[in-house]
GROMACS .gro file of C-alpha atoms in nm:
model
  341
    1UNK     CA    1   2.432   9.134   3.849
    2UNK     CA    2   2.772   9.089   3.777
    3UNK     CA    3   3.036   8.862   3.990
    4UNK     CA    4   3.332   9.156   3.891
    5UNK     CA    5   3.547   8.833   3.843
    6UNK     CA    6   3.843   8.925   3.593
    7UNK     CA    7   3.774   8.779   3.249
    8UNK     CA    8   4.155   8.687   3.096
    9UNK     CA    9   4.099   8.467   2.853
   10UNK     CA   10   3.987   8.805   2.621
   11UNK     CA   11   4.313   9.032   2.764
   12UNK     CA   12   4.568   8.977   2.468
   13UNK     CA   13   4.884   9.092   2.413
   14UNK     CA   14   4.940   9.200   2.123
   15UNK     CA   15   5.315   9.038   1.946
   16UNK     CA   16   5.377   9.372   1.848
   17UNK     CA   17   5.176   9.641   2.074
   18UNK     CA   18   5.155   9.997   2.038
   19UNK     CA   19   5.061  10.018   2.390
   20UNK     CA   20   5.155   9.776   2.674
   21UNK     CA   21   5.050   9.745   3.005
   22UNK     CA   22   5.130   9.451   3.277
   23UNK     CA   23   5.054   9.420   3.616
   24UNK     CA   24   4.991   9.836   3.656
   25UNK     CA   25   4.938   9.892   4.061
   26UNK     CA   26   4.863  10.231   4.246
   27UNK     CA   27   4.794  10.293   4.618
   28UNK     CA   28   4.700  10.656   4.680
   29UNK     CA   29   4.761  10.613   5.079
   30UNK     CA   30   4.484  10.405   5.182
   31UNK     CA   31   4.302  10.408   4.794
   32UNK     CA   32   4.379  10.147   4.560
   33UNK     CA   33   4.335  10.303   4.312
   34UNK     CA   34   4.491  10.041   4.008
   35UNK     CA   35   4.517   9.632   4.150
   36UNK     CA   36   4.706   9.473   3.869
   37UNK     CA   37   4.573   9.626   3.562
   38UNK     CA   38   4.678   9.437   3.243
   39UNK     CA   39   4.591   9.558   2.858
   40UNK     CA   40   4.741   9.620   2.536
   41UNK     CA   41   4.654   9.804   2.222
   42UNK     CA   42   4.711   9.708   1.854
   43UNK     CA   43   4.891   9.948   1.625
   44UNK     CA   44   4.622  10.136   1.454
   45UNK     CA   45   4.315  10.025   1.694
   46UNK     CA   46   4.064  10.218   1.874
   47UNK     CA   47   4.074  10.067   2.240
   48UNK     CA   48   3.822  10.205   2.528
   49UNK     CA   49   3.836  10.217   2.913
   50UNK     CA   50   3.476  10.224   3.020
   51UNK     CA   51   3.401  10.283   3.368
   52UNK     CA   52   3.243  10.499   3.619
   53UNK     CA   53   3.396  10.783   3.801
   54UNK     CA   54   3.665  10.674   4.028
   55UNK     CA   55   3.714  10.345   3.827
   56UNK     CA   56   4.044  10.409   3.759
   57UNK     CA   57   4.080  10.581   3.403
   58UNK     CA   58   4.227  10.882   3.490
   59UNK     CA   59   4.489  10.773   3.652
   60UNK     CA   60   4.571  10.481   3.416
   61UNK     CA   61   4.621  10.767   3.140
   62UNK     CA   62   4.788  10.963   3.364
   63UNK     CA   63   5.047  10.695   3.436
   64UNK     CA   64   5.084  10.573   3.058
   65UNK     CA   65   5.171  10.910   2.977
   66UNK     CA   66   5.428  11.003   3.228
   67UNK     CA   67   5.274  11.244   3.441
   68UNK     CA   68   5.260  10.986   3.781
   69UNK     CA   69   5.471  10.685   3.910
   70UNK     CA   70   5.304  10.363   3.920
   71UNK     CA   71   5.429  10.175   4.242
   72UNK     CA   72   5.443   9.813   3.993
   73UNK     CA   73   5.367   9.692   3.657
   74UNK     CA   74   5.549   9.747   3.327
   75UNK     CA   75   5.417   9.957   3.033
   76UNK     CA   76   5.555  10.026   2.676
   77UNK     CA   77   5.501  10.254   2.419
   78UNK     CA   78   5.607  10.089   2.071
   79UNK     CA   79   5.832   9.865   2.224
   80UNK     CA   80   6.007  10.147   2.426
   81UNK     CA   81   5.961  10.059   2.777
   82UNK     CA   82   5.800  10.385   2.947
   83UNK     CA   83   5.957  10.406   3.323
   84UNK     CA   84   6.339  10.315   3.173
   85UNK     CA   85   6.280  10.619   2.848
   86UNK     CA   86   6.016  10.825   2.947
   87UNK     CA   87   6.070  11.139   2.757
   88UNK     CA   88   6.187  10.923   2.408
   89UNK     CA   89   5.789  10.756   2.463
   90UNK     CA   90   5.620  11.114   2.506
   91UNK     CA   91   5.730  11.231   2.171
   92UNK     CA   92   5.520  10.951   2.036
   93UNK     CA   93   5.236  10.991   2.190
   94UNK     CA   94   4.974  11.282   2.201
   95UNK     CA   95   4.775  11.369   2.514
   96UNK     CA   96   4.394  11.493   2.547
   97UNK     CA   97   4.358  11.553   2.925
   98UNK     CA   98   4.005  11.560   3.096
   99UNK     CA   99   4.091  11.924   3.172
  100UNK     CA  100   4.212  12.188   2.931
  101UNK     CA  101   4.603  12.247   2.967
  102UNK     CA  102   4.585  12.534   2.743
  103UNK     CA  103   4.661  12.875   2.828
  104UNK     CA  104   4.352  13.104   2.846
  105UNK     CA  105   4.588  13.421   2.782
  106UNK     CA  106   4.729  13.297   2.447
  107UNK     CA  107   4.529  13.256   2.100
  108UNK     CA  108   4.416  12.941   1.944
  109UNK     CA  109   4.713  13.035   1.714
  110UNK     CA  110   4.954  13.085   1.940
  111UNK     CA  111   4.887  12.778   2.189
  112UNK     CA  112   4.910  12.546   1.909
  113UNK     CA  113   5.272  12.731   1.770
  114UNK     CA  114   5.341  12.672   2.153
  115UNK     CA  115   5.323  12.353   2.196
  116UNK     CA  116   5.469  12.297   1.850
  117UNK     CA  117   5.783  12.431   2.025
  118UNK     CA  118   5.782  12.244   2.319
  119UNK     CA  119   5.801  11.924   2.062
  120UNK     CA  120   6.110  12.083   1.939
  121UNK     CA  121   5.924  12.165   1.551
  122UNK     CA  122   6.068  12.447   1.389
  123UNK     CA  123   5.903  12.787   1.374
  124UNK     CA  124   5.780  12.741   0.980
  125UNK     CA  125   5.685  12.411   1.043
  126UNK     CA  126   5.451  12.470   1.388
  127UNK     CA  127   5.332  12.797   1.206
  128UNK     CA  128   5.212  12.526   0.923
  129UNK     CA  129   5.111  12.302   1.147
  130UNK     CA  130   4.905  12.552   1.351
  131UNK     CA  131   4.699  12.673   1.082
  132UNK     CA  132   4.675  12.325   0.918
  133UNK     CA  133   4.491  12.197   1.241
  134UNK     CA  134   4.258  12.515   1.304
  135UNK     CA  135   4.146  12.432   0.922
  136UNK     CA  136   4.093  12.054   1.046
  137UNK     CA  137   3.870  12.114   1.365
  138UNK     CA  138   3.682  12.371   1.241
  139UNK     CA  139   3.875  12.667   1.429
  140UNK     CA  140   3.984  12.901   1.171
  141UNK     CA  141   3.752  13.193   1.231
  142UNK     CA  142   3.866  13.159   1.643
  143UNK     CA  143   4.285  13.125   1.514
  144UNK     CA  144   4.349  13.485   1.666
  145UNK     CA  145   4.086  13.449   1.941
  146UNK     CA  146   4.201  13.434   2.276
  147UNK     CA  147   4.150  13.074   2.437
  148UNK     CA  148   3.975  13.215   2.748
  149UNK     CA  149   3.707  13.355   2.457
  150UNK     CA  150   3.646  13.008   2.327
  151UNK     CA  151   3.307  12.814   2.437
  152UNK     CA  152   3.368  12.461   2.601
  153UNK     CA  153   3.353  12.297   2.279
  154UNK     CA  154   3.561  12.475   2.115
  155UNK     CA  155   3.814  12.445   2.417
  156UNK     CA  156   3.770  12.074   2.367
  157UNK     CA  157   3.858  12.059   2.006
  158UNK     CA  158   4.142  12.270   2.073
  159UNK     CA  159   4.280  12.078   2.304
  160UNK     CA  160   4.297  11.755   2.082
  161UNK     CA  161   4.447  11.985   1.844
  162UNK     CA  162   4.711  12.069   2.066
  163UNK     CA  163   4.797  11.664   2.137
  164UNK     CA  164   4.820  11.619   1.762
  165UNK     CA  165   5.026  11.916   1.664
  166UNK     CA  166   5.350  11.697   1.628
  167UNK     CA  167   5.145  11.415   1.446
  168UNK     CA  168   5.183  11.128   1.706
  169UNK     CA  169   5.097  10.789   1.642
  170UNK     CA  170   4.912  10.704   1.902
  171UNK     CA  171   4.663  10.992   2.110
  172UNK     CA  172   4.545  10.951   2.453
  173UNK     CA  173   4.197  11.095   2.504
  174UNK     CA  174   4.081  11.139   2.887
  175UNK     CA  175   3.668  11.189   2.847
  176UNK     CA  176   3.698  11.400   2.569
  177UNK     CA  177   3.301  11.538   2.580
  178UNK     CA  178   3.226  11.507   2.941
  179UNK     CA  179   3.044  11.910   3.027
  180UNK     CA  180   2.974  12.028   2.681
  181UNK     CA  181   2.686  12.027   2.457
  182UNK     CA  182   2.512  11.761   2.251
  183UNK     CA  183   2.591  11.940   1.926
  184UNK     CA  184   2.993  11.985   2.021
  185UNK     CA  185   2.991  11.628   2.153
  186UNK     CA  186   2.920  11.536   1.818
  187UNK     CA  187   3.123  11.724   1.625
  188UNK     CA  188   3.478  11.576   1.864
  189UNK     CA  189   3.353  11.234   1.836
  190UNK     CA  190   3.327  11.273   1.445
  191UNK     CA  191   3.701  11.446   1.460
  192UNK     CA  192   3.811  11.153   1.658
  193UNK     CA  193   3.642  10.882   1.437
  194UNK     CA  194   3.864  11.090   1.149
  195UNK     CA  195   4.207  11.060   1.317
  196UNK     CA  196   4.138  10.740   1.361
  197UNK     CA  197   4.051  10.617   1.024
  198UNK     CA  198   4.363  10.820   0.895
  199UNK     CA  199   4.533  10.515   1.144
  200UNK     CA  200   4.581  10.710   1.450
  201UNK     CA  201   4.620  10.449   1.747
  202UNK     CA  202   4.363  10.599   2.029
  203UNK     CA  203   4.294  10.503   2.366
  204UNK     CA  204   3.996  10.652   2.526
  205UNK     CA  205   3.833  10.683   2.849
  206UNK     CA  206   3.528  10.756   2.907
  207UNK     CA  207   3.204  10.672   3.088
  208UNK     CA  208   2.940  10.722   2.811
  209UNK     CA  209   2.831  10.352   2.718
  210UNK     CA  210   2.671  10.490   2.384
  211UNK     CA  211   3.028  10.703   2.342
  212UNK     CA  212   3.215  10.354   2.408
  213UNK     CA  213   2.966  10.177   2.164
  214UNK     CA  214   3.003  10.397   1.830
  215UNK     CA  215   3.362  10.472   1.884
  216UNK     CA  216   3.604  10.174   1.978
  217UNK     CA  217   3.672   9.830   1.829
  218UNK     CA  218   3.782   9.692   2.186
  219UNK     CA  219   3.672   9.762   2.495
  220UNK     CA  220   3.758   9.704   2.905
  221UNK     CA  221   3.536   9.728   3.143
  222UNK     CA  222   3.773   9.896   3.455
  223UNK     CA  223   3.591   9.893   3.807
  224UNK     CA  224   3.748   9.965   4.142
  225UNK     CA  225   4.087   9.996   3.954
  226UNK     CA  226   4.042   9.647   3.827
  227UNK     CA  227   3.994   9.541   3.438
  228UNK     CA  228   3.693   9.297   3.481
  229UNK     CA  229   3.640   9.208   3.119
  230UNK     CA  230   3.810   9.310   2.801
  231UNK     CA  231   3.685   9.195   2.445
  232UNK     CA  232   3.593   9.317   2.088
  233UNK     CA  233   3.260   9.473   2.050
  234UNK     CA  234   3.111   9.257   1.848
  235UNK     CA  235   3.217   8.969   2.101
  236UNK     CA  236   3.063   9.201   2.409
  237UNK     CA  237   2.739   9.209   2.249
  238UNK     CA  238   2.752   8.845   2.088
  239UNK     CA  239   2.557   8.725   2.395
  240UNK     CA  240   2.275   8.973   2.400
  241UNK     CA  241   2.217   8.931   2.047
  242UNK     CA  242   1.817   8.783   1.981
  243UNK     CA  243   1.777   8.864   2.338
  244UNK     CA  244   1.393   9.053   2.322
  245UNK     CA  245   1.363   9.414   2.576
  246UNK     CA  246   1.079   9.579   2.706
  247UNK     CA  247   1.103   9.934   2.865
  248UNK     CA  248   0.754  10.044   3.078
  249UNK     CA  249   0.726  10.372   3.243
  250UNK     CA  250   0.453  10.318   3.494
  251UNK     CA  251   0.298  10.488   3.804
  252UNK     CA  252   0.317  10.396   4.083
  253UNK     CA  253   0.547  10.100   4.031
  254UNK     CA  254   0.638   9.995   4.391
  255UNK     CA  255   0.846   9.644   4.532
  256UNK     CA  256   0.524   9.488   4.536
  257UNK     CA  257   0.373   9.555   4.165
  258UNK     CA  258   0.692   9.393   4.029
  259UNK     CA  259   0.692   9.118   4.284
  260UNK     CA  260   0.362   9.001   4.109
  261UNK     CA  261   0.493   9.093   3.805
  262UNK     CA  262   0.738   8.816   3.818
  263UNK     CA  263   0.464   8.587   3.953
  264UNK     CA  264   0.223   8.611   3.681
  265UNK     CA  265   0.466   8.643   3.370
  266UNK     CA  266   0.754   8.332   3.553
  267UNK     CA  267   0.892   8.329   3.167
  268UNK     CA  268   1.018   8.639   3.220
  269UNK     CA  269   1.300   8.851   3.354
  270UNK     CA  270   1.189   9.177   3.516
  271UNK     CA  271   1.426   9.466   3.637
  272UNK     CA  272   1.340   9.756   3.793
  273UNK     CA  273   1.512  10.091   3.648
  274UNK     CA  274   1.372  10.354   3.906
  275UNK     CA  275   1.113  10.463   4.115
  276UNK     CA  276   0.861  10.463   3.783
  277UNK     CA  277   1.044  10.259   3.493
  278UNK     CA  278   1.093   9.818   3.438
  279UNK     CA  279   1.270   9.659   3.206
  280UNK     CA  280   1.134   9.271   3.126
  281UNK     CA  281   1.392   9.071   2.923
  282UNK     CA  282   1.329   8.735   2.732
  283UNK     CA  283   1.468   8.536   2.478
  284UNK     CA  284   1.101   8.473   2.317
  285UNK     CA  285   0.959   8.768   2.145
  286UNK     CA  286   0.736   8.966   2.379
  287UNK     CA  287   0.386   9.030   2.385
  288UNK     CA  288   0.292   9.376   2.510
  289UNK     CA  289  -0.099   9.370   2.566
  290UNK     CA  290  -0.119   9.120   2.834
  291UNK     CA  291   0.170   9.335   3.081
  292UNK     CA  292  -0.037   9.663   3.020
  293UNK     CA  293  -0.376   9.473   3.101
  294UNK     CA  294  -0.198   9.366   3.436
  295UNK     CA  295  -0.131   9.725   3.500
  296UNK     CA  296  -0.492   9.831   3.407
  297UNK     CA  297  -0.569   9.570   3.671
  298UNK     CA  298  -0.343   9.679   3.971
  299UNK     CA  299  -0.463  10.031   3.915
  300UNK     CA  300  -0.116  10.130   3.739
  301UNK     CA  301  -0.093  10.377   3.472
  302UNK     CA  302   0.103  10.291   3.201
  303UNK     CA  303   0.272  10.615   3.042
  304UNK     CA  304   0.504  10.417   2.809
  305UNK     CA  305   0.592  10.108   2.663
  306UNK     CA  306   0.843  10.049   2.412
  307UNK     CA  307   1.045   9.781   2.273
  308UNK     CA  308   1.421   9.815   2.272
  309UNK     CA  309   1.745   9.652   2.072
  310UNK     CA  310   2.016   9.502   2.344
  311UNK     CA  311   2.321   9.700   2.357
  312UNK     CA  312   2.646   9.730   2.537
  313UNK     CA  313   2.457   9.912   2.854
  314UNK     CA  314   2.301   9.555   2.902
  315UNK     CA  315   2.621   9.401   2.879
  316UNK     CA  316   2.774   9.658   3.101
  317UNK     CA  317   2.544   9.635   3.355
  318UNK     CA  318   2.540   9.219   3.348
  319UNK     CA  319   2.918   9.224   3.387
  320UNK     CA  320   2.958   9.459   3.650
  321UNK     CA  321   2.659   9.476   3.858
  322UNK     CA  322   2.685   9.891   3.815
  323UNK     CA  323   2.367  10.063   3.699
  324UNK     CA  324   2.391  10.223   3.398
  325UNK     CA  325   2.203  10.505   3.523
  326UNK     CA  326   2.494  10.597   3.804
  327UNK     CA  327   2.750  10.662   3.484
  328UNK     CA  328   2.537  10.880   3.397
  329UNK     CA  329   2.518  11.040   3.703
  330UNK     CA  330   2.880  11.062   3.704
  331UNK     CA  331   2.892  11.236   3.407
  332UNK     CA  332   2.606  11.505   3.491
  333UNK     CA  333   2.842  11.596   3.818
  334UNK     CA  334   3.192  11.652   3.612
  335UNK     CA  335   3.024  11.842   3.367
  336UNK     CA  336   2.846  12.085   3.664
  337UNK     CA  337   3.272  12.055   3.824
  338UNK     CA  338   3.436  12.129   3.508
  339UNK     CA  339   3.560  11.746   3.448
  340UNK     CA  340   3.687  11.733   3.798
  341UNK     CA  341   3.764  11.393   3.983
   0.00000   0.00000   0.00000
């Protein structure tokens, strides 16, 4: 379990940040919903807010990009401090909300000439522009579609289209695949992984560990509207490397079968995912046969056993004491909402 003590020593500030973000507070009457959150983002990096629902995220990207007040803290865009010029920092930065801001009455087309014109682009230039990004995301054949027409996915895509029609430098993406498909999800986090290896800056939330994982180069771990550890992936998963994982599905696996557990096998660390489902941990490699032969003997059916590589859900899970399982949850109730908080 995790202490949830802040880990600073790993929260640089960048000398020259593209995003900048010191002591950000917000009360929501009796919520607090940000205590002192404190990040920055190099020019050109892929940065991550991982969290569960009601961590936080939302409204951190809803603050960075102008659309609510913090009540303290400081944030930049490029140098440009955000509260003192905050129309001069929206025009470089592109927005993905967690809900669609399109218009369901207007074309593909047409919403992305739109909001070419609310960036001030001229009409040759957003018509360009337009077509240029239906080509890009895989929208052409749905250009002259109306938006209400379009499945989720292609609502999502569209959407990111929108926030790069005037070709910012850095995009803010608010849990770009939460409520679509497996196939769709794909698809956006490949378009993503291309904007940002063309040296888009992107800061993501999101509450899919595996999303968090494949995706960004740094990562925070925001709980409770606090950042409780912030590092490089490779440095998050540094300490789980050579680390040896067991997954058993067994029934029935009650308080008292894994009490023994630990008992018999002292060695090693056992934790219970479930009503039916253990994890055992150990830094030794791990020998299957005798654990199933102590299930044989407690009259426990063993459905599956497998052997599994360490990843950032362990880390996750370590550091803040949240279940992975529960983000998941999370995410199975905004996609039934719509991606509502």
């Amino acid at each position: 379990m995790g202490t949830q003590t802040p880990n600073r020593t790993q929260d640089r500030q960048e000398p020259n940040a593209a995003i900048r973000v010191s002591g950000l507070t917000k009360r929501f009457g009796s919520v607090q919903a940000l205590a002192g959150v404190e990040f920055s983002v190099a020019p050109g990096e892929f940065f991550g807010l991982l969290g569960p629902n009601g961590a936080g995220k939302t409204t951190t990207i809803r603050i960075l990009t102008g659309l609510s007040r913090p009540d303290e803290g400081a944030i930049s865009i490029n140098e440009m401090d955000c509260r003192a010029n905050p129309k001069a920092a929206q025009r470089m930065i592109g927005v993905v909300p967690d809900e669609s801001n399109l218009y369901p009455e207007l074309t593909g087309y047409q919403n992305l000439c739109f909001c070419g014109a609310l960036y001030g682009m001229k009409k040759q230039e957003r018509e360009a522009r337009a077509s240029e990004l239906l080509e890009t995301f895989g929208l052409s054949h749905a250009a002259h579609r109306l938006f209400a027409g379009y499945s989720k996915g292609m609502k999502r895509r569209l959407t990111i289209a929108a926030g790069m029609v005037h070709s910012p430098d850095i995009l803010f993406l608010d849990e770009p695949t939460t409520g679509i498909d497996v196939a769709s999800a794909r698809q956006i986090r490949q378009l993503i992984q291309n904007l940002h290896e063309q040296g888009t800056t992107i800061l993501l939330t999101t509450h899919y560990i595996e999303e968090a994982e494949r995706l960004c180069e740094r990562i925070a771990f925001i709980v409770n509207g606090r950042i409780i550890k912030t590092d490089k992936l490779e440095n998050l998963l540094a300490p789980v490397r050579g680390r040896h994982i067991l997954r058993i599905a067994a029934h029935p696996l009650s308080d008292g079968i894994v009490q023994r557990l630990r008992k018999e096998f002292g060695e090693l660390e056992f934790v219970k995912l479930g009503n039916d489902a253990l994890q055992v941990q150990s830094n030794n490699p791990l020998s299957i046969g005798p654990m199933v032969r102590f299930f044989e003997e407690q009259n426990v059916v063993v459905t599956e056993a497998r052997k599994i590589q360490p990843s950032l859900e362990d880390v996750f899970v370590e550091t803040t004491g949240i279940e992975a399982q529960l983000l998941r949850q999370d995410g199975r109730q905004r996609g039934m909402k719509g991606g509502a908080k």
